[in-house]
Every structure is written in structure tokens, then in C-alpha cells.
mmCIF file of C-alpha atoms in Angstrom:
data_model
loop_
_atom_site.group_PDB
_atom_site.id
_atom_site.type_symbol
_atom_site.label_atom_id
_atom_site.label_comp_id
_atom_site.label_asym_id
_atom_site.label_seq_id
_atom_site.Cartn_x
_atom_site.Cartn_y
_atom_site.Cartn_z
ATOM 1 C CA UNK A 25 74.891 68.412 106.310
ATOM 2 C CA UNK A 26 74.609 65.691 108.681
ATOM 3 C CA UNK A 27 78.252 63.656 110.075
ATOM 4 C CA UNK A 28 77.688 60.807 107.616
ATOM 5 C CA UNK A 29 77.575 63.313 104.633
ATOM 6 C CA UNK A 30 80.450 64.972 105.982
ATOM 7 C CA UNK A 31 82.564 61.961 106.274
ATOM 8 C CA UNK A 32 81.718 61.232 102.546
ATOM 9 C CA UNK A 33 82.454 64.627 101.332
ATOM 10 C CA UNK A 34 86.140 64.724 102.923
ATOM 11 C CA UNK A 35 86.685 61.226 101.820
ATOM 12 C CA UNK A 36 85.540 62.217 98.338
ATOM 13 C CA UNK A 37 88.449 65.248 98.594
ATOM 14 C CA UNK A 38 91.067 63.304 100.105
ATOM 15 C CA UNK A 39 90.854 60.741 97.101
ATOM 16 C CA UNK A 40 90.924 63.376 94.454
ATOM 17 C CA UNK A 41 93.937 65.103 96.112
ATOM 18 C CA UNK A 42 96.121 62.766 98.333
ATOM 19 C CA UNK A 43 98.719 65.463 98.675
ATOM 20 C CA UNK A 44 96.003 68.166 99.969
ATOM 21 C CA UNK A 45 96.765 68.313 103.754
ATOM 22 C CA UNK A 46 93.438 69.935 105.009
ATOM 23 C CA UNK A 47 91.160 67.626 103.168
ATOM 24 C CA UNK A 48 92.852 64.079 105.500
ATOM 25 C CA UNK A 49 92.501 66.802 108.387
ATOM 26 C CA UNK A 50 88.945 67.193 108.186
ATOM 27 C CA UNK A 51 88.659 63.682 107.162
ATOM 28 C CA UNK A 52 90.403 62.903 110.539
ATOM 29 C CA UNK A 53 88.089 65.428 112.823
ATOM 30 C CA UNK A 54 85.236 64.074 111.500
ATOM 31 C CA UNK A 55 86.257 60.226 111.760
ATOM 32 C CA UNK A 56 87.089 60.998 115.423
ATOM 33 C CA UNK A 57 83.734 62.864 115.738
ATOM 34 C CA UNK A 58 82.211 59.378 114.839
ATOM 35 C CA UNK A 59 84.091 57.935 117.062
ATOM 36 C CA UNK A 60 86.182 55.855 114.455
ATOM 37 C CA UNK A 61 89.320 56.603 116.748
ATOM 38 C CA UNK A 62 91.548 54.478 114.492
ATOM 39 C CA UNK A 63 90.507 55.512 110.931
ATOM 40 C CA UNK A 64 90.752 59.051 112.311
ATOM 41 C CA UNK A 65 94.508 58.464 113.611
ATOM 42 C CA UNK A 66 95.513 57.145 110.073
ATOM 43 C CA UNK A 67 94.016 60.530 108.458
ATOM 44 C CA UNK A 68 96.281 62.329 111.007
ATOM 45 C CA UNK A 69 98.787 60.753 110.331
ATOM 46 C CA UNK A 70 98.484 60.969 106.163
ATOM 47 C CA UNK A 71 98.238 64.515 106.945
ATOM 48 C CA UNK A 72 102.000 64.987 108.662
ATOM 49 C CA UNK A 73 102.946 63.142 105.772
ATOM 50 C CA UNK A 74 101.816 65.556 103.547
ATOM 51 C CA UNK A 75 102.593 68.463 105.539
ATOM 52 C CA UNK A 76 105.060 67.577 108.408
ATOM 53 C CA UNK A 77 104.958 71.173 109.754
ATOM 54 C CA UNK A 78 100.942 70.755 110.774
ATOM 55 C CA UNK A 79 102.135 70.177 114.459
ATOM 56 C CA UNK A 80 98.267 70.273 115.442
ATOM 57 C CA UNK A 81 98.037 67.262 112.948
ATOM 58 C CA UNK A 82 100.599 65.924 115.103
ATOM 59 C CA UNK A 83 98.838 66.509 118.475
ATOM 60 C CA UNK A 84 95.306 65.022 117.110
ATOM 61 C CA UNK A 85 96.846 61.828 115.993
ATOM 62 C CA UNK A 86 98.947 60.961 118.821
ATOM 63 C CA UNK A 87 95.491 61.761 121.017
ATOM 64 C CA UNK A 88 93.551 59.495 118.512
ATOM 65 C CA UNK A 89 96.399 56.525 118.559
ATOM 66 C CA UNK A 90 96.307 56.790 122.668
ATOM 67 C CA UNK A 91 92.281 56.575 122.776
ATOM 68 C CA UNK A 92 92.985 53.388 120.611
ATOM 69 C CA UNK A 93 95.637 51.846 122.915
ATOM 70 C CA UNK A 94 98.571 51.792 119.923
ATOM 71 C CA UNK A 95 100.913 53.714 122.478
ATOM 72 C CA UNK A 96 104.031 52.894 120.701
ATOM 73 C CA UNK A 97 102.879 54.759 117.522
ATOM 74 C CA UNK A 98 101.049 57.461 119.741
ATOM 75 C CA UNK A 99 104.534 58.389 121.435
ATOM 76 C CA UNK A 100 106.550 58.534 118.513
ATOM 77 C CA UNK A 101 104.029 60.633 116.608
ATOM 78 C CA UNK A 102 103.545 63.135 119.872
ATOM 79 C CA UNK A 103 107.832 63.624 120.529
ATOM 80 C CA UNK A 104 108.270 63.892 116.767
ATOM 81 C CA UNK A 105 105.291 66.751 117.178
ATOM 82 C CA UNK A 106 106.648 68.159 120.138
ATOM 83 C CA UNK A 107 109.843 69.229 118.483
ATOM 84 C CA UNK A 108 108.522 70.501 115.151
ATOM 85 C CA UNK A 109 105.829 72.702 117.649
ATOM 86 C CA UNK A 110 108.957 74.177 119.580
ATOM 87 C CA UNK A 111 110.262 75.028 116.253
ATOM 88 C CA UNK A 112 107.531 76.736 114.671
ATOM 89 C CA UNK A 113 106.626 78.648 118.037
ATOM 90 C CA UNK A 114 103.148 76.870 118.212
ATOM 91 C CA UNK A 115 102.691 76.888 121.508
ATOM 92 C CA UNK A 116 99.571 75.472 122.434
ATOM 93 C CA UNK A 117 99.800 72.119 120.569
ATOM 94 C CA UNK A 118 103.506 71.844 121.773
ATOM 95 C CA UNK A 119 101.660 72.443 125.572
ATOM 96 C CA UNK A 120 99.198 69.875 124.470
ATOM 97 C CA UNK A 121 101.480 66.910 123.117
ATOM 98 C CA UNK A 122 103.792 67.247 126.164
ATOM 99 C CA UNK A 123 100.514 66.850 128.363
ATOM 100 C CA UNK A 124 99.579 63.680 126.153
ATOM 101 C CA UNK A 125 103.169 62.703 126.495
ATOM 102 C CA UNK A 126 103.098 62.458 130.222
ATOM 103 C CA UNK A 127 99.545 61.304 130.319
ATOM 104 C CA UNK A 128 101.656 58.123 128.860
ATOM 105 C CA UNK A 129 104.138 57.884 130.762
ATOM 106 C CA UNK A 130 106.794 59.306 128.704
ATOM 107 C CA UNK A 131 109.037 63.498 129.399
ATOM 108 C CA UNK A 132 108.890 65.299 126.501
ATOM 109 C CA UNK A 133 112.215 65.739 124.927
ATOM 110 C CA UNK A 134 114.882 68.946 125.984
ATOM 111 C CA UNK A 135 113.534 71.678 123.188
ATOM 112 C CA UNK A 136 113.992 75.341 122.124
ATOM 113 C CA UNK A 137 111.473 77.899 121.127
ATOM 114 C CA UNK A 138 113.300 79.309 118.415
ATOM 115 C CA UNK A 139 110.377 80.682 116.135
ATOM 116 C CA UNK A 140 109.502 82.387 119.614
ATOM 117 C CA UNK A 141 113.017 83.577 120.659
ATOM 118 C CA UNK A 142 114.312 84.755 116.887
ATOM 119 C CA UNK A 143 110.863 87.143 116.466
ATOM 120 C CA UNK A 144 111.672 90.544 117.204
ATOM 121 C CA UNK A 145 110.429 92.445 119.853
ATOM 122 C CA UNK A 146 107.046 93.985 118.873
ATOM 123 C CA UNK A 147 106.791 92.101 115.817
ATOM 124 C CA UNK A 148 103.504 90.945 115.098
ATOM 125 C CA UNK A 149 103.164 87.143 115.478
ATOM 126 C CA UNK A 150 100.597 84.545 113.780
ATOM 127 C CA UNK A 151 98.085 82.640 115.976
ATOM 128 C CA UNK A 152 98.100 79.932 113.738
ATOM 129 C CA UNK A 153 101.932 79.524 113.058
ATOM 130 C CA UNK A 154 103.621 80.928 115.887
ATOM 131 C CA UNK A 155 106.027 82.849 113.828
ATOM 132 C CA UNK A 156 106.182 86.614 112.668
ATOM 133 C CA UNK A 157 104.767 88.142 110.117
ATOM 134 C CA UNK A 158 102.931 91.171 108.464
ATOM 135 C CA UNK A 159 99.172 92.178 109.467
ATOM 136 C CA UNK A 160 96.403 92.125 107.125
ATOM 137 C CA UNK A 161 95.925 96.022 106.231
ATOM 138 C CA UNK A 162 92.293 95.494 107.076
ATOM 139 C CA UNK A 163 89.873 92.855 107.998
ATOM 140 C CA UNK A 164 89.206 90.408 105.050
ATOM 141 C CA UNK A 165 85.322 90.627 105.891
ATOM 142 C CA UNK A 166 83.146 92.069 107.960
ATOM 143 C CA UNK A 167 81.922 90.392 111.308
ATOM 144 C CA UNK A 168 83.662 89.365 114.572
ATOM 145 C CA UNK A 169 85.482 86.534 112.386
ATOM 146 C CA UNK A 170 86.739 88.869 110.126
ATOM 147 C CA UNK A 171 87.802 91.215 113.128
ATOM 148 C CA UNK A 172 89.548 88.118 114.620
ATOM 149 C CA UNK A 173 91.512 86.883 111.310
ATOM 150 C CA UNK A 174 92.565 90.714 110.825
ATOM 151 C CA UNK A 175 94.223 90.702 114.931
ATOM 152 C CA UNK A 176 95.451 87.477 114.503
ATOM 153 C CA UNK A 177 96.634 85.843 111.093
ATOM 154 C CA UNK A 178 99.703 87.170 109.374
ATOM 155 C CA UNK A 179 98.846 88.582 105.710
ATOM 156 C CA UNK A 180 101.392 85.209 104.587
ATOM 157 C CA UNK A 181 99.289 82.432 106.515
ATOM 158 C CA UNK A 182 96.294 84.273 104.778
ATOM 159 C CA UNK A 183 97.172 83.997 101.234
ATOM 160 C CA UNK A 184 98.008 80.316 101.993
ATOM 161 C CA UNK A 185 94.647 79.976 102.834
ATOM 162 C CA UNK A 186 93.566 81.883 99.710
ATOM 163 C CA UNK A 187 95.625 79.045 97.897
ATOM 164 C CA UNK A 188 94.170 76.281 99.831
ATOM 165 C CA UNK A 189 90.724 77.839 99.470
ATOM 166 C CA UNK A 190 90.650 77.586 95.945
ATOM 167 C CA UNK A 191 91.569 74.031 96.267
ATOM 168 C CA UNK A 192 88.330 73.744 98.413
ATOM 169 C CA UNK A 193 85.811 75.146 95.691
ATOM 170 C CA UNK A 194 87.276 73.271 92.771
ATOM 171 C CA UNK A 195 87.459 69.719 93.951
ATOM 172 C CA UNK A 196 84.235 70.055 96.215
ATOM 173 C CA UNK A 197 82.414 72.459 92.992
ATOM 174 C CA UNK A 198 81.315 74.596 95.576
ATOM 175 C CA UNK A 199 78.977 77.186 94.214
ATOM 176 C CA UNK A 200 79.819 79.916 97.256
ATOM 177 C CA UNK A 201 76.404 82.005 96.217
ATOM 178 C CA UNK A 202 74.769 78.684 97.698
ATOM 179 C CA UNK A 203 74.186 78.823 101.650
ATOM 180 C CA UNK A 204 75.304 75.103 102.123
ATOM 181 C CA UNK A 205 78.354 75.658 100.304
ATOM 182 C CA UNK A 206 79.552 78.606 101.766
ATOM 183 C CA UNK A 207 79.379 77.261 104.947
ATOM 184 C CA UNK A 208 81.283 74.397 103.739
ATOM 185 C CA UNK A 209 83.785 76.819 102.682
ATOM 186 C CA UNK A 210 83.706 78.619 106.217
ATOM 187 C CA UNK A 211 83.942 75.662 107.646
ATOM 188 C CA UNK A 212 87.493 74.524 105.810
ATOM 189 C CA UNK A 213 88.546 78.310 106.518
ATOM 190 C CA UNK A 214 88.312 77.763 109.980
ATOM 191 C CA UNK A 215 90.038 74.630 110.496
ATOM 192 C CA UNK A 216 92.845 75.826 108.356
ATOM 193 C CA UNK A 217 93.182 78.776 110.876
ATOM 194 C CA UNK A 218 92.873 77.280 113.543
ATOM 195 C CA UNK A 219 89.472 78.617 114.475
ATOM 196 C CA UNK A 220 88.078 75.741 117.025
ATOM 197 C CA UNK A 221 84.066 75.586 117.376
ATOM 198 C CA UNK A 222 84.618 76.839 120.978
ATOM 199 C CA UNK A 223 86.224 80.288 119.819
ATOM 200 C CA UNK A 224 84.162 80.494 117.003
ATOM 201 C CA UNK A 225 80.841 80.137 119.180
ATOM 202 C CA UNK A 226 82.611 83.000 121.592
ATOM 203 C CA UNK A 227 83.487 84.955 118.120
ATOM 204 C CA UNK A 228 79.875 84.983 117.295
ATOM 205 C CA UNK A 229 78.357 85.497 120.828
ATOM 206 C CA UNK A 230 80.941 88.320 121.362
ATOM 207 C CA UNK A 231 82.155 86.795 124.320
#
């Protein structure tokens, strides 16, 4: 499926379900793949309003807002972001947004790491959320994703993407037995993750 048909596809599932978060994510990667900076800076930012804990959502449309000079609305996006990344314990788009915050000219505000500082010791923490949680009893498939999902993402986060997944299949009609649509699927499983195309190139390398 070529960029174009992508683009269509996500707009396609973003009209049929406004309040369904991932769908004006992808939308928003693959506008900014495009290079539609702007369009891909609204989707962004339709997707904190959906879900205003997505700090990554946060980080990607302050980035997308700065590439297309709005600075005003860039800043305010990235310090709300900040401080809802600090509070979930997600540290790498909280590291991110205060770099894009400088980059402009602006400190990032004074915040705590409480999801970080309230886990307890030896607890075993979510890649994707930052907070604690309870490990998958096994791997939910075979392969070096699978592997990864099972060390990484907290049974919770991965029954939220069982919910969100079934979302996926009815409003796109994916038919998974299909190799197109599968990867679709895959594709939608990662971002929800927070499986980037560089680790998931490393994942399947086994590097």
C-alpha cells in the first residue's frame, strides 16, 4: 500500500470514528510522512483531544506546529505535554518535548515523575506507559515482536490494544487471513505500542 492509499485509508477511519485516538494518529504520521506538516499537526492535535494522556501525540504535534513556524501553538501544546509525560512516567517523549521546548527558546516547566517515583521497587513497568503493571504470562505470538511485547508491555496496556484492535478490523473490514490486511493490522499494533520502524527493523534483524 503505497503513502497516498495510506493517507486515504486513515482518513476513511478517522471519519467513521472521530473519537478513535489511533486512527487521527496514524492519520497524523502519515500526513507528516507527506510532508503536509500542517494537516499532520491538526491530526495531532485531534488526537490529545480525544485522548489527552497520548503524551507522544503531544510531542509529534508540537514538532509538526514548529516545522510549520506556528510557535505559539507549538509551545503550548509541548509544556501542556511535558507535564502529562512527567505524570505518566513516559520518559522519552517528556525528554523529547523538553528538547523541542528549548530548541524554541522556551525551559520546560518545574515537574515530578510521579508514575516513576510511586512504582515499587522491582515492579515491572510498561514501555509504552511508563507506569507499573502485570507481565503477560507468555508471549502473545511467536517471533522477536512477540518476545519484545511479552518483556515490555504490561498485560493492561495489552488488552487495551486488544480493544483498540478490534476497532481496527471492523471499521477498516480487515479480513486478517489476507496478507495486506494483516499487515495493516501489524502496522496499527505497532504504533499503538509504541513500536517505531527503527526498533522494529532491529526486532526483526535481531539486532
Amino acid at each position: 500500500m503505497d503513502l497516498q492509499q495510506r493517507i486515504a485509508q486513515f482518513e476513511n477511519m478517522a471519519k467513521a470514528d472521530p473519537t478513535n485516538e489511533m486512527a487521527h494518529f496514524s492519520l497524523g504520521k502519515a500526513y507528516a510522512e507527506a510532508g503536509r506538516v500542517l494537516e499532520a499537526a491538526a491530526s495531532y492535535e485531534r488526537c490529545v483531544q480525544v485522548a489527552p494522556d497520548m503524551s507522544k501525540a503531544y510531542q509529534m504535534a508540537g514538532e509538526c506546529f514548529l516545522k510549520a513556524g506556528q510557535r505559539e501553538k507549538a509551545v503550548r501544546l509541548l509544556t501542556e505535554g511535558y507535564s502529562i509525560a512527567a505524570a505518566n512516567g513516559d520518559l522519552m517523549p517528556k525528554k523529547a518535548m523538553g528538547e523541542l521546548l528549548r530548541s524554541a527558546g522556551v525551559e520546560p516547566p518545574e515537574v515530578t515523575d510521579s508514575a516513576a517515583a510511586a512504582a515499587p521497587e522491582g515492579s515491572f513497568m510498561c514501555a509504552k506507559t511508563g507506569r507499573p503493571g502485570t507481565q503477560l504470562a507468555a508471549a502473545p505470538f511467536k517471533g522477536p515482536v512477540g518476545a519484545w511485547i511479552h518483556e515490555n508491555i504490561s498485560a493492561e496496556t495489552w488488552k487495551s490494544w486488544i480493544g483498540q484492535g478490534t476497532k481496527v478490523i471492523n471499521e477498516l473490514r480487515l479480513d486478517l487471513s489476507r496478507d495486506q490486511d494483516s499487515e495493516t493490522y501489524d502496522r496499527y499494533m505497532r504504533e499503538f505500542l509504541g513500536i517505531d520502524d527503527e526498533l522494529h527493523e532491529r526486532l526483526r534483524s535481531g539486532g
